[in-house]
Short mmCIF file of C-alpha atoms in Angstrom, two decimals:
data_model
loop_
_atom_site.label_atom_id
_atom_site.label_comp_id
_atom_site.label_asym_id
_atom_site.label_seq_id
_atom_site.Cartn_x
_atom_site.Cartn_y
_atom_site.Cartn_z
CA MET A 1 0.05 34.07 45.37
CA PRO A 2 1.39 31.05 47.32
CA GLN A 3 4.81 29.80 46.34
CA LYS A 4 3.40 26.37 45.57
CA MET A 5 1.10 27.90 43.00
CA ALA A 6 4.05 29.09 40.97
CA GLU A 7 5.64 25.66 40.79
CA LYS A 8 5.37 23.80 37.49
CA GLU A 9 4.69 20.11 37.20
CA GLU A 10 7.61 18.60 35.29
CA GLN A 11 5.47 15.94 33.65
CA GLY A 12 2.83 18.43 32.54
CA GLY A 13 5.12 21.01 30.99
CA ALA A 14 4.94 24.78 30.96
CA GLY A 15 1.86 26.42 32.39
CA VAL A 16 0.78 23.46 34.55
CA VAL A 17 0.46 24.53 38.18
CA VAL A 18 0.71 22.07 41.07
CA VAL A 19 -2.55 22.44 43.00
CA ASP A 20 -1.73 22.45 46.70
CA PRO A 21 -4.44 24.35 48.63
CA LYS A 22 -4.04 25.25 52.29
CA PRO A 23 -7.43 25.05 54.04
CA SER A 24 -7.65 25.45 57.78
CA LYS A 25 -9.51 23.48 60.46
CA GLY A 26 -9.99 24.67 64.00
CA PHE A 27 -12.38 26.58 66.26
CA THR A 28 -13.22 29.25 63.67
CA SER A 29 -14.12 26.59 61.11
CA LYS A 30 -16.44 24.87 63.59
CA VAL A 31 -18.22 28.15 64.41
CA VAL A 32 -18.84 28.84 60.73
CA ASP A 33 -20.11 25.27 60.26
CA TRP A 34 -22.52 25.79 63.16
CA LEU A 35 -23.77 29.05 61.64
CA GLU A 36 -24.31 27.36 58.29
CA LYS A 37 -26.26 24.52 59.89
CA LEU A 38 -28.49 27.07 61.62
CA ILE A 39 -29.18 28.90 58.33
CA VAL A 40 -29.99 25.61 56.60
CA LYS A 41 -32.30 24.52 59.42
CA LEU A 42 -34.21 27.81 59.48
CA MET A 43 -34.36 28.63 55.77
CA TYR A 44 -33.92 25.54 53.60
CA ASP A 45 -36.88 23.37 52.66
CA SER A 46 -35.43 19.88 53.09
CA SER A 47 -38.57 18.34 51.56
CA GLN A 48 -37.43 19.46 48.10
CA PRO A 49 -36.44 16.44 46.01
CA LEU A 50 -32.84 16.24 44.82
CA HIS A 51 -33.53 14.56 41.49
CA TYR A 52 -29.90 14.44 40.39
CA LEU A 53 -28.82 12.51 43.47
CA SER A 54 -31.17 9.59 42.80
CA GLY A 55 -31.83 6.85 40.26
CA ASN A 56 -29.20 6.55 37.55
CA PHE A 57 -27.85 9.95 38.67
CA ALA A 58 -27.02 8.67 42.15
CA PRO A 59 -23.35 9.27 43.09
CA VAL A 60 -20.75 6.53 42.84
CA ARG A 61 -18.41 7.61 45.62
CA ASP A 62 -15.54 5.22 45.04
CA GLU A 63 -12.95 5.34 42.29
CA THR A 64 -12.25 2.21 40.22
CA PRO A 65 -8.59 1.34 39.61
CA PRO A 66 -7.81 -0.24 36.22
CA CYS A 67 -10.05 -3.30 35.79
CA LYS A 68 -8.41 -5.34 33.03
CA ASN A 69 -9.63 -7.91 30.51
CA LEU A 70 -13.30 -6.96 30.63
CA PRO A 71 -15.65 -9.51 29.01
CA VAL A 72 -16.24 -8.57 25.36
CA ILE A 73 -19.53 -9.48 23.71
CA GLY A 74 -18.80 -9.71 20.00
CA TYR A 75 -15.50 -8.06 19.10
CA LEU A 76 -13.69 -4.71 19.28
CA PRO A 77 -12.79 -3.28 15.84
CA GLU A 78 -9.08 -3.07 15.04
CA CYS A 79 -9.36 0.69 14.50
CA LEU A 80 -10.20 1.16 18.19
CA ASN A 81 -6.83 1.42 19.91
CA GLY A 82 -6.63 4.08 22.60
CA GLU A 83 -8.69 5.35 25.49
CA PHE A 84 -12.27 6.62 25.41
CA VAL A 85 -12.73 9.10 28.26
CA ARG A 86 -15.81 10.90 29.46
CA VAL A 87 -16.42 13.20 32.42
CA GLY A 88 -19.49 14.06 34.44
CA PRO A 89 -20.64 15.36 37.84
CA ASN A 90 -20.30 12.83 40.66
CA PRO A 91 -20.35 14.43 44.13
CA LYS A 92 -18.01 12.73 46.57
CA PHE A 93 -19.81 14.24 49.56
CA SER A 94 -23.50 14.80 50.23
CA PRO A 95 -24.57 18.45 49.88
CA VAL A 96 -25.34 20.55 52.92
CA ALA A 97 -28.60 21.68 51.31
CA GLY A 98 -29.45 22.00 47.60
CA TYR A 99 -27.93 20.23 44.62
CA HIS A 100 -28.01 21.03 40.90
CA TRP A 101 -26.98 18.81 38.01
CA PHE A 102 -24.16 21.31 37.30
CA ASP A 103 -22.67 20.76 40.80
CA GLY A 104 -20.85 17.49 41.56
CA ASP A 105 -17.14 16.73 41.44
CA GLY A 106 -15.77 15.76 38.05
CA MET A 107 -15.20 12.03 37.64
CA ILE A 108 -13.40 10.71 34.56
CA HIS A 109 -14.46 7.33 33.22
CA GLY A 110 -11.92 5.68 30.93
CA LEU A 111 -12.26 2.68 28.66
CA HIS A 112 -8.79 1.66 27.50
CA ILE A 113 -8.89 -0.47 24.33
CA LYS A 114 -5.83 -2.21 22.94
CA ASP A 115 -5.45 -5.27 20.74
CA GLY A 116 -9.08 -6.29 21.17
CA LYS A 117 -8.97 -6.09 24.98
CA ALA A 118 -10.63 -3.53 27.25
CA THR A 119 -9.79 -2.00 30.63
CA TYR A 120 -12.12 0.23 32.66
CA VAL A 121 -11.05 2.90 35.16
CA SER A 122 -12.67 5.82 36.98
CA ARG A 123 -10.89 8.64 38.79
CA TYR A 124 -11.90 11.98 40.26
CA VAL A 125 -10.42 15.13 38.78
CA ARG A 126 -8.19 16.21 41.66
CA THR A 127 -9.37 19.80 41.86
CA SER A 128 -8.56 22.23 44.63
CA ARG A 129 -12.21 22.02 45.66
CA LEU A 130 -12.17 18.21 45.97
CA LYS A 131 -8.87 18.16 47.86
CA GLN A 132 -10.20 20.63 50.42
CA GLU A 133 -13.49 18.81 50.95
CA GLU A 134 -11.53 15.58 51.42
CA TYR A 135 -9.48 17.42 54.06
CA PHE A 136 -12.67 18.39 55.93
CA GLY A 137 -14.47 15.12 55.22
CA GLY A 138 -17.57 16.85 53.89
CA ALA A 139 -19.08 19.48 51.59
CA LYS A 140 -17.83 23.02 52.26
CA PHE A 141 -18.13 24.87 48.96
CA MET A 142 -21.26 26.62 47.77
CA ARG A 143 -23.44 24.70 45.30
CA ILE A 144 -25.40 26.10 42.35
CA GLY A 145 -28.37 24.24 43.81
CA ASP A 146 -28.19 26.57 46.82
CA LEU A 147 -28.45 29.76 44.77
CA LYS A 148 -32.14 30.49 45.13
CA GLY A 149 -33.90 33.20 47.14
CA LEU A 150 -32.52 34.85 50.27
CA PHE A 151 -31.12 31.47 51.26
CA GLY A 152 -28.91 31.58 48.16
CA LEU A 153 -27.55 34.99 49.10
CA LEU A 154 -26.70 33.75 52.58
CA MET A 155 -24.92 30.69 51.19
CA VAL A 156 -22.84 32.94 48.92
CA ASN A 157 -21.85 34.91 51.98
CA MET A 158 -20.98 31.73 53.85
CA GLN A 159 -18.41 30.86 51.18
CA MET A 160 -17.08 34.41 51.17
CA LEU A 161 -16.73 34.21 54.97
CA ARG A 162 -14.86 30.91 54.79
CA ALA A 163 -12.51 32.38 52.20
CA LYS A 164 -11.94 35.58 54.19
CA LEU A 165 -11.17 33.62 57.35
CA LYS A 166 -8.85 31.34 55.30
CA ILE A 167 -10.89 28.27 56.19
CA LEU A 168 -11.07 27.65 52.44
CA ASP A 169 -8.26 28.43 50.01
CA VAL A 170 -9.80 29.87 46.83
CA SER A 171 -6.49 30.90 45.24
CA TYR A 172 -6.77 27.95 42.84
CA GLY A 173 -10.39 28.61 41.97
CA THR A 174 -13.48 26.69 43.01
CA GLY A 175 -14.27 24.66 39.87
CA THR A 176 -15.19 21.00 39.56
CA GLY A 177 -13.72 19.94 36.18
CA ASN A 178 -17.01 18.07 35.61
CA THR A 179 -18.32 19.22 32.23
CA ALA A 180 -16.20 18.26 29.21
CA LEU A 181 -12.82 17.11 27.96
CA VAL A 182 -10.59 18.39 25.16
CA TYR A 183 -7.18 17.29 23.87
CA HIS A 184 -4.74 19.97 22.70
CA HIS A 185 -0.95 20.36 22.50
CA GLY A 186 -0.40 16.92 23.97
CA LYS A 187 -2.59 17.62 27.01
CA LEU A 188 -5.93 16.12 28.00
CA LEU A 189 -7.94 18.86 29.74
CA ALA A 190 -10.88 18.49 32.13
CA LEU A 191 -13.08 21.57 31.93
CA SER A 192 -15.79 23.42 33.84
CA GLU A 193 -16.68 26.88 32.65
CA ALA A 194 -16.26 28.69 35.98
CA ASP A 195 -12.60 27.73 36.32
CA LYS A 196 -9.32 27.04 34.54
CA PRO A 197 -8.57 23.67 32.88
CA TYR A 198 -7.13 20.71 34.78
CA VAL A 199 -4.48 18.62 33.02
CA LEU A 200 -4.84 14.84 33.01
CA LYS A 201 -2.42 12.11 32.03
CA VAL A 202 -3.42 8.73 30.61
CA LEU A 203 -0.98 6.10 31.88
CA GLU A 204 0.15 3.01 30.00
CA ASP A 205 -2.29 0.73 31.82
CA GLY A 206 -5.18 3.12 31.14
CA ASP A 207 -5.15 4.70 34.59
CA LEU A 208 -5.79 8.44 34.87
CA GLN A 209 -3.77 11.00 36.85
CA THR A 210 -4.44 14.68 37.50
CA LEU A 211 -1.22 16.65 36.94
CA GLY A 212 -2.45 20.12 37.92
CA MET A 213 -4.15 23.26 36.68
CA LEU A 214 -3.27 24.91 33.35
CA ASP A 215 -2.77 28.69 33.44
CA TYR A 216 -0.74 29.06 30.22
CA ASP A 217 2.24 30.58 32.06
CA LYS A 218 -0.07 32.92 34.01
CA ARG A 219 -1.59 34.33 30.81
CA LEU A 220 -4.99 32.84 31.69
CA THR A 221 -6.58 34.95 34.42
CA HIS A 222 -10.27 34.37 33.72
CA SER A 223 -12.61 31.38 33.37
CA PHE A 224 -12.32 28.96 30.45
CA THR A 225 -15.28 27.51 28.56
CA ALA A 226 -16.03 23.80 28.72
CA HIS A 227 -16.42 23.82 24.91
CA PRO A 228 -13.29 25.25 23.23
CA LYS A 229 -12.78 24.48 19.54
CA VAL A 230 -9.66 22.87 18.05
CA ASP A 231 -9.09 23.62 14.36
CA PRO A 232 -7.90 20.33 12.80
CA PHE A 233 -6.23 22.17 9.91
CA THR A 234 -4.14 24.66 11.91
CA GLY A 235 -3.85 22.85 15.26
CA GLU A 236 -4.95 26.01 17.12
CA MET A 237 -7.49 26.07 19.93
CA PHE A 238 -10.07 28.85 20.26
CA THR A 239 -11.75 29.54 23.56
CA PHE A 240 -13.51 32.13 25.72
CA GLY A 241 -14.54 32.81 29.28
CA TYR A 242 -17.61 34.57 30.68
CA SER A 243 -17.82 36.61 33.85
CA HIS A 244 -20.32 38.34 36.11
CA THR A 245 -18.26 41.54 35.91
CA PRO A 246 -17.06 43.42 32.79
CA PRO A 247 -15.73 42.34 30.39
CA TYR A 248 -18.55 39.81 30.40
CA ILE A 249 -16.97 37.80 27.54
CA THR A 250 -13.23 37.35 26.85
CA TYR A 251 -12.03 35.61 23.67
CA ARG A 252 -8.67 33.83 23.36
CA VAL A 253 -6.63 32.06 20.67
CA ILE A 254 -4.11 29.36 21.64
CA SER A 255 -1.43 28.38 19.12
CA LYS A 256 -0.79 24.77 18.14
CA ASP A 257 2.31 25.02 20.37
CA GLY A 258 0.19 25.90 23.40
CA PHE A 259 0.86 29.67 23.55
CA MET A 260 -2.14 31.74 24.64
CA HIS A 261 -2.42 35.04 22.76
CA GLU A 262 -3.65 38.33 24.19
CA PRO A 263 -7.27 38.57 25.43
CA VAL A 264 -9.98 40.13 23.25
CA PRO A 265 -12.81 41.53 25.41
CA ILE A 266 -16.29 41.28 23.84
CA THR A 267 -18.78 43.97 24.87
CA ILE A 268 -22.34 42.92 25.71
CA SER A 269 -24.92 44.72 27.84
CA ASP A 270 -25.37 42.26 30.71
CA PRO A 271 -23.71 39.24 32.33
CA ILE A 272 -25.04 36.05 30.74
CA MET A 273 -24.52 32.31 30.68
CA MET A 274 -22.71 31.47 27.43
CA HIS A 275 -22.06 27.75 27.47
CA ASP A 276 -20.75 27.26 23.93
CA PHE A 277 -19.61 29.09 20.81
CA ALA A 278 -18.39 28.12 17.32
CA ILE A 279 -15.64 28.76 14.79
CA THR A 280 -15.35 28.72 11.01
CA GLU A 281 -12.23 28.96 8.88
CA ASN A 282 -12.17 32.75 9.32
CA TYR A 283 -14.61 33.64 12.11
CA ALA A 284 -15.59 33.03 15.72
CA ILE A 285 -19.31 33.10 16.62
CA PHE A 286 -20.44 34.40 20.02
CA MET A 287 -23.96 34.02 21.42
CA ASP A 288 -25.48 36.84 23.49
CA LEU A 289 -28.59 34.97 24.59
CA PRO A 290 -30.94 36.26 27.31
CA LEU A 291 -30.12 33.87 30.15
CA TYR A 292 -28.96 36.56 32.56
CA PHE A 293 -27.05 36.52 35.83
CA ARG A 294 -29.47 38.38 38.13
CA PRO A 295 -28.78 38.01 41.85
CA LYS A 296 -31.42 40.62 42.80
CA GLU A 297 -34.16 38.59 41.11
CA MET A 298 -32.80 35.49 42.80
CA VAL A 299 -33.52 37.06 46.19
CA LYS A 300 -36.77 38.89 45.37
CA GLU A 301 -38.49 36.20 43.29
CA LYS A 302 -36.89 33.08 44.79
CA LYS A 303 -35.46 32.08 41.41
CA LEU A 304 -32.16 30.53 40.48
CA ILE A 305 -29.40 33.08 39.96
CA PHE A 306 -29.65 32.71 36.15
CA THR A 307 -32.97 33.97 34.75
CA PHE A 308 -34.23 33.70 31.17
CA ASP A 309 -35.85 36.87 29.72
CA ALA A 310 -38.35 35.82 27.03
CA THR A 311 -38.81 39.44 25.89
CA LYS A 312 -35.27 39.81 24.52
CA LYS A 313 -33.92 38.85 21.10
CA ALA A 314 -31.16 36.28 20.58
CA ARG A 315 -27.97 38.01 19.41
CA PHE A 316 -25.06 36.40 17.53
CA GLY A 317 -21.72 38.13 17.10
CA VAL A 318 -19.43 37.11 14.21
CA LEU A 319 -15.82 38.21 14.71
CA PRO A 320 -12.78 37.62 12.47
CA ARG A 321 -11.11 34.88 14.47
CA TYR A 322 -7.66 36.49 14.59
CA ALA A 323 -9.02 39.94 15.51
CA LYS A 324 -6.97 41.87 18.08
CA ASN A 325 -10.07 43.68 19.33
CA GLU A 326 -13.85 43.64 18.83
CA LEU A 327 -14.03 46.55 16.36
CA HIS A 328 -14.94 44.29 13.42
CA ILE A 329 -17.56 42.14 15.15
CA LYS A 330 -20.95 42.04 13.38
CA TRP A 331 -24.06 41.41 15.44
CA PHE A 332 -27.17 39.64 14.15
CA GLU A 333 -30.59 39.17 15.75
CA LEU A 334 -32.92 36.18 15.65
CA PRO A 335 -36.06 35.26 17.65
CA ASN A 336 -35.68 34.67 21.36
CA CYS A 337 -34.02 31.37 22.31
CA PHE A 338 -31.22 29.75 24.27
CA ILE A 339 -28.50 27.37 23.08
CA PHE A 340 -26.48 24.98 25.19
CA HIS A 341 -24.58 23.21 22.40
CA ASN A 342 -23.58 23.84 18.79
CA ALA A 343 -22.75 21.12 16.26
CA ASN A 344 -20.51 23.03 13.84
CA ALA A 345 -20.21 26.16 11.71
CA TRP A 346 -18.74 27.05 8.31
CA GLU A 347 -18.79 29.63 5.53
CA GLU A 348 -20.79 29.59 2.28
CA GLU A 349 -20.06 32.55 0.00
CA ASP A 350 -21.29 35.64 1.92
CA GLU A 351 -22.91 33.63 4.71
CA VAL A 352 -21.73 32.10 7.97
CA VAL A 353 -23.74 28.94 8.74
CA LEU A 354 -24.32 27.64 12.28
CA ILE A 355 -25.81 24.19 13.02
CA THR A 356 -27.08 24.18 16.56
CA CYS A 357 -29.61 22.83 19.07
CA ARG A 358 -32.10 25.60 19.78
CA LEU A 359 -34.14 25.74 22.98
CA GLU A 360 -37.12 27.95 23.78
CA ASN A 361 -37.87 29.26 27.29
CA PRO A 362 -35.25 27.34 29.28
CA ASP A 363 -35.84 26.98 33.00
CA LEU A 364 -32.75 25.86 34.90
CA ASP A 365 -35.01 24.87 37.80
CA LEU A 366 -36.00 21.93 35.60
CA VAL A 367 -32.36 20.84 35.71
CA GLY A 368 -32.10 21.03 39.47
CA GLY A 369 -35.22 20.02 41.30
CA ASP A 370 -38.35 17.96 40.78
CA VAL A 371 -38.29 17.26 37.05
CA LYS A 372 -40.70 15.09 35.13
CA GLU A 373 -39.56 11.80 33.69
CA LYS A 374 -40.88 12.80 30.24
CA LEU A 375 -40.09 16.04 28.45
CA GLU A 376 -43.16 18.15 27.84
CA ASN A 377 -42.18 21.82 27.68
CA PHE A 378 -38.43 21.55 27.15
CA GLY A 379 -38.28 21.53 23.36
CA ASN A 380 -34.73 21.29 22.04
CA GLU A 381 -34.48 21.07 18.24
CA LEU A 382 -31.76 21.01 15.60
CA TYR A 383 -31.62 24.30 13.64
CA GLU A 384 -29.65 25.85 10.81
CA MET A 385 -28.87 29.55 11.27
CA ARG A 386 -27.38 31.79 8.58
CA PHE A 387 -25.69 35.16 8.99
CA ASN A 388 -25.08 37.17 5.82
CA MET A 389 -21.90 39.18 6.32
CA LYS A 390 -22.73 41.57 3.45
CA THR A 391 -26.43 42.31 4.00
CA GLY A 392 -26.50 41.91 7.80
CA ILE A 393 -29.57 39.65 7.50
CA ALA A 394 -29.97 36.56 9.70
CA SER A 395 -32.29 33.63 9.04
CA GLN A 396 -33.01 30.25 10.58
CA ARG A 397 -34.83 27.02 9.77
CA LYS A 398 -35.84 24.05 11.85
CA LEU A 399 -34.17 20.72 11.03
CA SER A 400 -35.76 18.34 13.55
CA ALA A 401 -38.51 17.59 15.99
CA SER A 402 -37.82 17.62 19.74
CA SER A 403 -35.81 16.72 21.72
CA VAL A 404 -32.20 16.70 20.49
CA ASP A 405 -29.01 18.00 22.12
CA PHE A 406 -25.29 17.28 22.58
CA PRO A 407 -24.64 17.30 18.81
CA ARG A 408 -21.31 16.03 17.51
CA VAL A 409 -19.66 15.84 14.08
CA ASN A 410 -16.58 14.28 12.56
CA GLU A 411 -14.14 16.67 14.22
CA SER A 412 -11.75 16.60 11.29
CA TYR A 413 -14.33 19.00 9.77
CA THR A 414 -14.55 21.42 12.72
CA GLY A 415 -15.10 24.89 11.27
CA ARG A 416 -15.66 23.46 7.76
CA LYS A 417 -18.76 22.26 5.96
CA GLN A 418 -19.71 18.69 6.78
CA ARG A 419 -22.66 16.46 5.98
CA TYR A 420 -23.62 14.48 9.09
CA VAL A 421 -24.58 15.45 12.63
CA TYR A 422 -24.82 12.89 15.44
CA GLY A 423 -27.16 14.06 18.20
CA THR A 424 -28.61 12.55 21.35
CA ILE A 425 -32.28 11.85 21.91
CA LEU A 426 -33.43 13.17 25.28
CA ASP A 427 -36.35 11.59 27.10
CA SER A 428 -35.99 13.76 30.18
CA ILE A 429 -33.75 16.74 30.85
CA ALA A 430 -30.54 14.74 31.03
CA LYS A 431 -31.43 11.16 30.16
CA VAL A 432 -30.02 10.17 26.77
CA THR A 433 -32.08 7.30 25.35
CA GLY A 434 -30.44 7.04 21.94
CA ILE A 435 -28.25 8.45 19.18
CA ILE A 436 -29.71 10.08 16.05
CA LYS A 437 -27.88 10.69 12.75
CA PHE A 438 -28.88 13.67 10.58
CA ASP A 439 -27.99 14.11 6.91
CA LEU A 440 -27.70 17.85 6.23
CA HIS A 441 -27.87 17.22 2.48
CA ALA A 442 -31.43 15.88 2.87
CA GLU A 443 -34.55 17.96 3.46
CA PRO A 444 -36.19 17.65 6.89
CA ASP A 445 -39.69 16.18 7.01
CA SER A 446 -41.68 19.11 8.38
CA GLY A 447 -44.72 16.89 8.93
CA LYS A 448 -43.09 14.84 11.66
CA SER A 449 -43.89 15.68 15.27
CA LYS A 450 -41.45 13.19 16.77
CA LEU A 451 -37.98 11.89 15.99
CA GLU A 452 -38.09 8.99 13.56
CA VAL A 453 -36.22 7.79 10.48
CA GLY A 454 -37.09 9.62 7.29
CA GLY A 455 -36.38 12.98 5.70
CA ASN A 456 -33.01 14.15 7.04
CA VAL A 457 -32.97 11.54 9.82
CA GLN A 458 -30.78 8.79 8.42
CA GLY A 459 -30.74 6.52 11.46
CA ILE A 460 -31.60 6.12 15.14
CA PHE A 461 -29.85 3.86 17.63
CA ASP A 462 -32.04 3.18 20.66
CA LEU A 463 -30.13 2.25 23.81
CA GLY A 464 -32.96 0.07 25.11
CA VAL A 465 -35.32 0.12 28.07
CA GLY A 466 -33.70 1.38 31.25
CA ARG A 467 -30.41 2.23 29.51
CA PHE A 468 -29.10 5.78 29.26
CA GLY A 469 -25.94 7.05 27.64
CA SER A 470 -24.08 10.18 26.59
CA GLU A 471 -23.16 11.94 23.37
CA ALA A 472 -21.57 10.08 20.47
CA VAL A 473 -17.92 10.53 19.54
CA PHE A 474 -16.94 10.05 15.90
CA VAL A 475 -13.95 7.74 15.34
CA LEU A 476 -12.42 7.26 11.89
CA VAL A 477 -11.93 3.68 10.73
CA SER A 478 -8.41 4.72 9.69
CA PRO A 479 -6.80 8.06 10.60
CA VAL A 480 -6.63 10.50 7.71
CA SER A 481 -5.00 13.93 7.92
CA PRO A 482 -7.39 16.90 7.50
CA LEU A 483 -5.44 18.04 4.42
CA LYS A 484 -5.85 14.65 2.71
CA LYS A 485 -9.49 14.61 3.73
CA MET A 486 -10.03 18.03 2.14
CA MET A 487 -8.25 16.97 -1.05
CA ALA A 488 -10.32 13.81 -1.26
CA THR A 489 -13.61 15.70 -1.08
#
């Protein structure tokens, strides 16, 4: 491990590693570049559309330093004092060949609000990957959009060759920090599930600075989900990582003081994509869903490296959340599905309840290539799932029409029963056209074939023609501690 990697950033505190990769230019690098260009020319179909590099998904290459005193139409509520931050994929350099929505360098957009005034800023997450591509002046790392067919296998080997020849430095990982953000133990973390977290600092003027990578004093040696859960009552953070080699799932608990406890491997039969999980007051819920990592099928059938198997059941594992091993995990089966995002989970007597967005027959090609403007066969619906810890019986019921995803709740109820869910309305795979509010105390209107007010749908906010947004974030009018909140209800 390089000496630089062991250095700690004073501003970031313990466990924050200064990211200082050492890539190498020269004759060897140029030969490998030439070989890659030859492979792309002979094997890549350049006529394939790159949907997520066009339209409102087109990259914005330049950062925006703090832009103060933005015009305000109406007024900003007094309760909004702080910085709203969001992250998403925004490739700084054009891809060599393919591109998938999951690729792209992480760019943080910040809206700093104070005393009725607003400042906007955008900054890249300064990952090892980004720093090295800036050094070369172009894309060098493998993209998910390349991982299809024999061409995908060759592109994997190109990255392995660059790493072996020390053209690229992969000692800090290869992640993008482009998927989600979480705040824990005084640190704002940028996350992508194939890597470790990056620590960000919000400056007084609203500007954003990447401090380094968080390895929890070298206790984190595997990937880290983009959707960890922070318990508002205990201050702890619960997380996991998934891998293509055993153990395929590793569960971790992080104390409110930022100490990462020992890993708990979770045994499943095959490597999968597990994008999210959930917690309750006493349990953690893992999802063994049949979206498998299958490189052989990628080559033989010219598919993406993750393949959905519609013949397999959906499995949910409920583990006591402070378990030291997996001996007490209970597995439940439900009909075949995939889940990208959960809303929340809690306990009711003998049952563990999961509120989630359930998807049938996902095809990640739809998220990478020529996708239709309107959703037709990508049904994503809000569901309630129940797991009876005594009887071992699982059940589910549909709570909405299609298509809903990116559900959020008042996070002061994370892991506890809550009433409202705020989802996004999707018009195409990743275009959010509005926000929808569900009342879980109301019965869904099973007769509705589209999303509209009535039944358990309490309200819909349409963003308007040609406007697209992201998931909602719940902000309290006045901060109330979780304990007081619990006592009040």
